[in-house]
Tab-separated table of C-alpha atoms and ligand atoms in Angstrom:
chain	number	residue	atom	x	y	z
A	142	MET	CA	-2.290	-3.845	28.071
A	143	THR	CA	0.578	-6.369	28.100
A	144	GLY	CA	4.157	-5.400	27.748
A	145	ASN	CA	4.533	-6.922	24.268
A	146	ALA	CA	1.593	-4.978	22.636
A	147	TYR	CA	2.871	-3.017	19.646
A	148	THR	CA	1.008	0.241	19.062
A	149	ILE	CA	0.686	2.707	16.173
A	150	GLU	CA	2.500	5.300	18.222
A	151	GLN	CA	5.508	2.885	18.725
A	152	TYR	CA	5.452	1.950	15.149
A	153	ALA	CA	5.522	5.659	14.066
A	154	LYS	CA	8.373	6.297	16.385
A	155	ASP	CA	10.308	3.291	14.868
A	156	LEU	CA	9.477	4.595	11.325
A	157	ARG	CA	10.873	8.003	12.208
A	158	GLN	CA	14.012	6.350	13.495
A	159	ILE	CA	14.368	4.292	10.403
A	160	ALA	CA	13.895	7.134	7.974
A	161	LYS	CA	16.488	9.138	9.820
A	162	GLU	CA	19.055	6.362	9.834
A	163	CYS	CA	18.579	4.821	6.341
A	164	SER	CA	19.861	6.347	3.028
A	165	SER	CA	18.493	3.694	0.689
A	166	GLU	CA	14.929	2.382	-0.049
A	167	ASP	CA	16.213	-1.183	0.177
A	168	GLU	CA	17.442	-0.517	3.656
A	169	ILE	CA	14.188	1.296	4.668
A	170	ILE	CA	12.082	-1.512	3.346
A	171	SER	CA	14.105	-4.303	4.961
A	172	ARG	CA	13.792	-2.522	8.332
A	173	VAL	CA	10.246	-1.531	8.079
A	174	ALA	CA	8.819	-4.920	6.876
A	175	PRO	CA	9.297	-7.013	9.992
A	176	LEU	CA	7.848	-4.174	12.086
A	177	ALA	CA	4.741	-3.812	9.708
A	178	GLN	CA	4.340	-7.562	9.916
A	179	ARG	CA	4.407	-7.315	13.785
A	180	LEU	CA	1.786	-4.634	13.772
A	181	ALA	CA	-0.335	-6.466	11.243
A	182	LEU	CA	-0.386	-9.645	13.460
A	183	ASN	CA	-0.835	-7.788	16.665
A	184	LYS	CA	-4.143	-5.987	15.738
A	185	SER	CA	-4.386	-4.111	18.986
A	186	TRP	CA	-5.066	-1.075	16.836
A	187	LEU	CA	-7.765	-2.554	14.590
A	188	LEU	CA	-11.255	-1.151	14.871
A	189	PRO	CA	-14.569	-2.357	13.372
A	190	GLU	CA	-14.858	0.885	11.346
A	191	HIS	CA	-11.563	0.008	9.451
A	192	PHE	CA	-13.594	-2.542	7.556
A	193	ASN	CA	-15.879	0.127	6.061
A	194	ALA	CA	-15.333	0.646	2.293
A	195	GLY	CA	-17.319	2.694	-0.140
A	196	SER	CA	-18.874	0.805	-2.963
A	197	GLU	CA	-17.901	3.330	-5.538
A	198	GLN	CA	-14.114	3.069	-4.917
A	199	GLY	CA	-14.308	-0.599	-3.902
A	200	PHE	CA	-11.856	-0.230	-1.156
A	201	GLY	CA	-11.699	1.966	2.082
A	202	VAL	CA	-8.529	3.845	2.959
A	203	HIS	CA	-8.219	4.640	6.720
A	204	LEU	CA	-5.409	6.882	7.863
A	205	LEU	CA	-3.787	5.590	11.138
A	206	HIS	CA	-0.773	7.925	11.243
A	207	GLU	CA	1.216	10.402	9.195
A	208	GLU	CA	3.879	12.964	10.013
A	209	ALA	CA	3.044	16.750	9.654
A	210	ASP	CA	4.602	16.748	6.256
A	211	HIS	CA	2.546	13.769	5.061
A	212	SER	CA	5.460	11.403	5.136
A	213	LEU	CA	5.466	7.953	6.753
A	214	PRO	CA	1.725	7.425	6.594
A	215	VAL	CA	0.110	4.189	7.864
A	216	PHE	CA	-3.196	3.168	6.417
A	217	ALA	CA	-5.715	0.298	7.110
A	218	VAL	CA	-7.020	-0.519	3.736
A	219	SER	CA	-10.224	-2.730	3.411
A	220	TRP	CA	-11.224	-4.351	0.213
A	221	LEU	CA	-14.853	-5.249	-0.631
A	222	PRO	CA	-15.463	-8.859	-1.994
A	223	GLY	CA	-14.725	-9.067	-5.758
A	224	ARG	CA	-13.191	-5.545	-5.862
A	225	GLY	CA	-9.658	-4.240	-6.110
A	226	ALA	CA	-7.351	-1.441	-7.359
A	227	PRO	CA	-6.168	-1.185	-10.944
A	228	PRO	CA	-2.489	-1.508	-11.817
A	229	HIS	CA	-0.763	1.490	-10.184
A	230	ASP	CA	2.505	2.806	-8.786
A	231	HIS	CA	2.936	4.854	-5.506
A	232	GLY	CA	5.488	7.547	-6.165
A	233	THR	CA	7.266	6.374	-3.072
A	234	TRP	CA	8.280	3.117	-1.323
A	235	ALA	CA	5.577	0.759	-0.021
A	236	VAL	CA	5.240	-1.985	2.621
A	237	VAL	CA	1.944	-3.765	2.741
A	238	ALA	CA	1.174	-6.486	5.363
A	239	GLY	CA	-1.941	-8.709	5.330
A	240	VAL	CA	-4.226	-8.406	8.350
A	241	GLU	CA	-7.394	-10.238	7.473
A	242	GLY	CA	-8.184	-12.465	4.512
A	243	VAL	CA	-6.247	-13.093	1.301
A	244	GLU	CA	-5.558	-10.395	-1.298
A	245	LYS	CA	-4.389	-11.358	-4.749
A	246	ASN	CA	-1.466	-9.157	-5.915
A	247	THR	CA	-0.099	-8.929	-9.420
A	248	ARG	CA	3.216	-7.258	-10.088
A	249	TYR	CA	3.922	-5.623	-13.470
A	250	LYS	CA	6.866	-4.303	-15.383
A	251	ARG	CA	6.733	-1.393	-17.690
A	252	VAL	CA	7.883	-2.297	-21.235
A	253	ASP	CA	7.235	0.927	-23.278
A	254	ASP	CA	9.954	3.456	-24.003
A	255	ARG	CA	8.381	6.042	-21.622
A	256	ASN	CA	8.108	8.737	-24.331
A	257	ARG	CA	4.492	9.525	-23.977
A	258	ALA	CA	3.114	11.102	-20.712
A	259	ASP	CA	-0.296	9.331	-20.960
A	260	TYR	CA	0.799	6.028	-22.255
A	261	ALA	CA	2.347	2.990	-20.687
A	262	LYS	CA	2.491	-0.707	-21.736
A	263	LEU	CA	2.737	-3.185	-18.865
A	264	GLU	CA	3.567	-6.857	-18.701
A	265	VAL	CA	2.734	-9.175	-15.792
A	266	LYS	CA	5.787	-10.265	-13.804
A	267	GLU	CA	4.006	-12.444	-11.156
A	268	ALA	CA	0.786	-12.997	-9.405
A	269	PHE	CA	0.524	-14.200	-5.832
A	270	ASP	CA	-1.860	-14.322	-2.870
A	271	ALA	CA	-0.918	-12.265	0.221
A	272	ALA	CA	-2.463	-13.662	3.375
A	273	GLU	CA	-2.524	-12.574	7.053
A	274	GLY	CA	1.017	-11.562	8.071
A	275	GLU	CA	2.448	-11.776	4.593
A	276	LEU	CA	4.247	-8.786	3.091
A	277	VAL	CA	4.254	-7.044	-0.325
A	278	CYS	CA	7.124	-4.636	-0.564
A	279	MET	CA	7.799	-2.180	-3.443
A	280	LYS	CA	10.391	0.460	-4.182
A	281	THR	CA	9.458	3.709	-5.922
A	282	GLY	CA	8.243	2.830	-9.452
A	283	GLY	CA	6.999	-0.694	-8.472
A	284	ILE	CA	3.659	-1.375	-10.144
A	285	HIS	CA	0.981	-3.756	-8.797
A	286	SER	CA	-2.734	-4.469	-8.706
A	287	VAL	CA	-4.727	-5.765	-5.926
A	288	VAL	CA	-8.016	-7.780	-5.961
A	289	ASN	CA	-10.060	-9.437	-3.204
A	290	GLU	CA	-11.296	-12.695	-4.722
A	291	SER	CA	-12.891	-13.943	-1.550
A	292	ASN	CA	-16.466	-13.416	-0.384
A	293	LYS	CA	-15.527	-11.395	2.754
A	294	VAL	CA	-13.994	-7.943	3.293
A	295	THR	CA	-10.219	-8.211	3.552
A	296	LEU	CA	-7.881	-5.724	5.244
A	297	SER	CA	-4.233	-4.849	4.948
A	298	LEU	CA	-1.790	-2.476	6.686
A	299	HIS	CA	-0.075	-0.067	4.301
A	300	THR	CA	2.992	1.983	5.065
A	301	TYR	CA	4.559	4.465	2.608
A	302	GLY	CA	7.388	6.868	2.505
A	303	MET	CA	4.836	9.668	1.631
A	304	HIS	CA	1.038	9.817	1.666
A	305	VAL	CA	0.037	8.601	-1.848
A	306	ASN	CA	-2.274	11.539	-2.530
A	307	TYR	CA	0.836	13.800	-2.125
A	308	THR	CA	3.112	11.891	-4.583
A	309	GLU	CA	3.134	11.922	-8.273
A	310	ARG	CA	1.751	8.503	-9.173
A	311	SER	CA	-0.303	6.786	-11.775
A	312	GLN	CA	-2.839	4.087	-12.604
A	313	PHE	CA	-2.632	2.043	-15.704
A	314	ASN	CA	-5.287	0.602	-17.975
A	315	LEU	CA	-4.113	-2.775	-19.354
A	316	GLU	CA	-6.574	-2.653	-22.253
A	317	THR	CA	-6.050	0.810	-23.564
A	318	ASN	CA	-2.508	1.384	-22.164
A	319	GLU	CA	-3.702	4.706	-20.791
A	320	LYS	CA	-1.736	6.128	-17.920
A	321	LYS	CA	-3.398	8.767	-15.647
A	322	ASP	CA	-3.209	10.198	-12.194
A	323	PHE	CA	-4.259	7.964	-9.292
A	324	LYS	CA	-5.796	9.662	-6.190
A	325	VAL	CA	-7.629	7.699	-3.585
A	326	GLN	CA	-10.523	8.687	-1.485
A	327	ILE	CA	-9.841	8.597	2.250
A	328	GLU	CA	-12.586	7.328	4.597
B	145	FE2	FE1	-0.565	-0.179	-4.055
């Protein structure tokens, strides 16, 4: 290994330091983002099995690291061609860095009055392609959807404040305005 390789272990150590030193999500995200980008471009950690994704879910979630309390998880997430995730939030901050291929992201804003637990009306804010080394950052409450419009499996590196199956978070149906829990299957 050369001296400039950046490992998951080193990244996890950096994440712990950042979490300890920062009091705001803006600050955390601004410090995590360049490191996530570095790890995404470095790829020394990337294994063939990280591209595995079940056809039922449409994407494969591979846990690379988390702390004992499920904070600061790092996932490799692979996306089957033509598949994606519905609009969702995370219940924590999120930093996503492209590793292989191009993933279309759409950001939404919530426009209803939040008076009903199972209802949410969303409006599209922006849609953009995230390619290798490009970042998608969201604070708690940020809503996006992801789709792989290419004909090859894509992969991105996801870092969160807390493992997303241990936060309160939702998926949103744009047609029915239904809001419900969003848990993902881990490979
Ligand atoms: Fe997400």
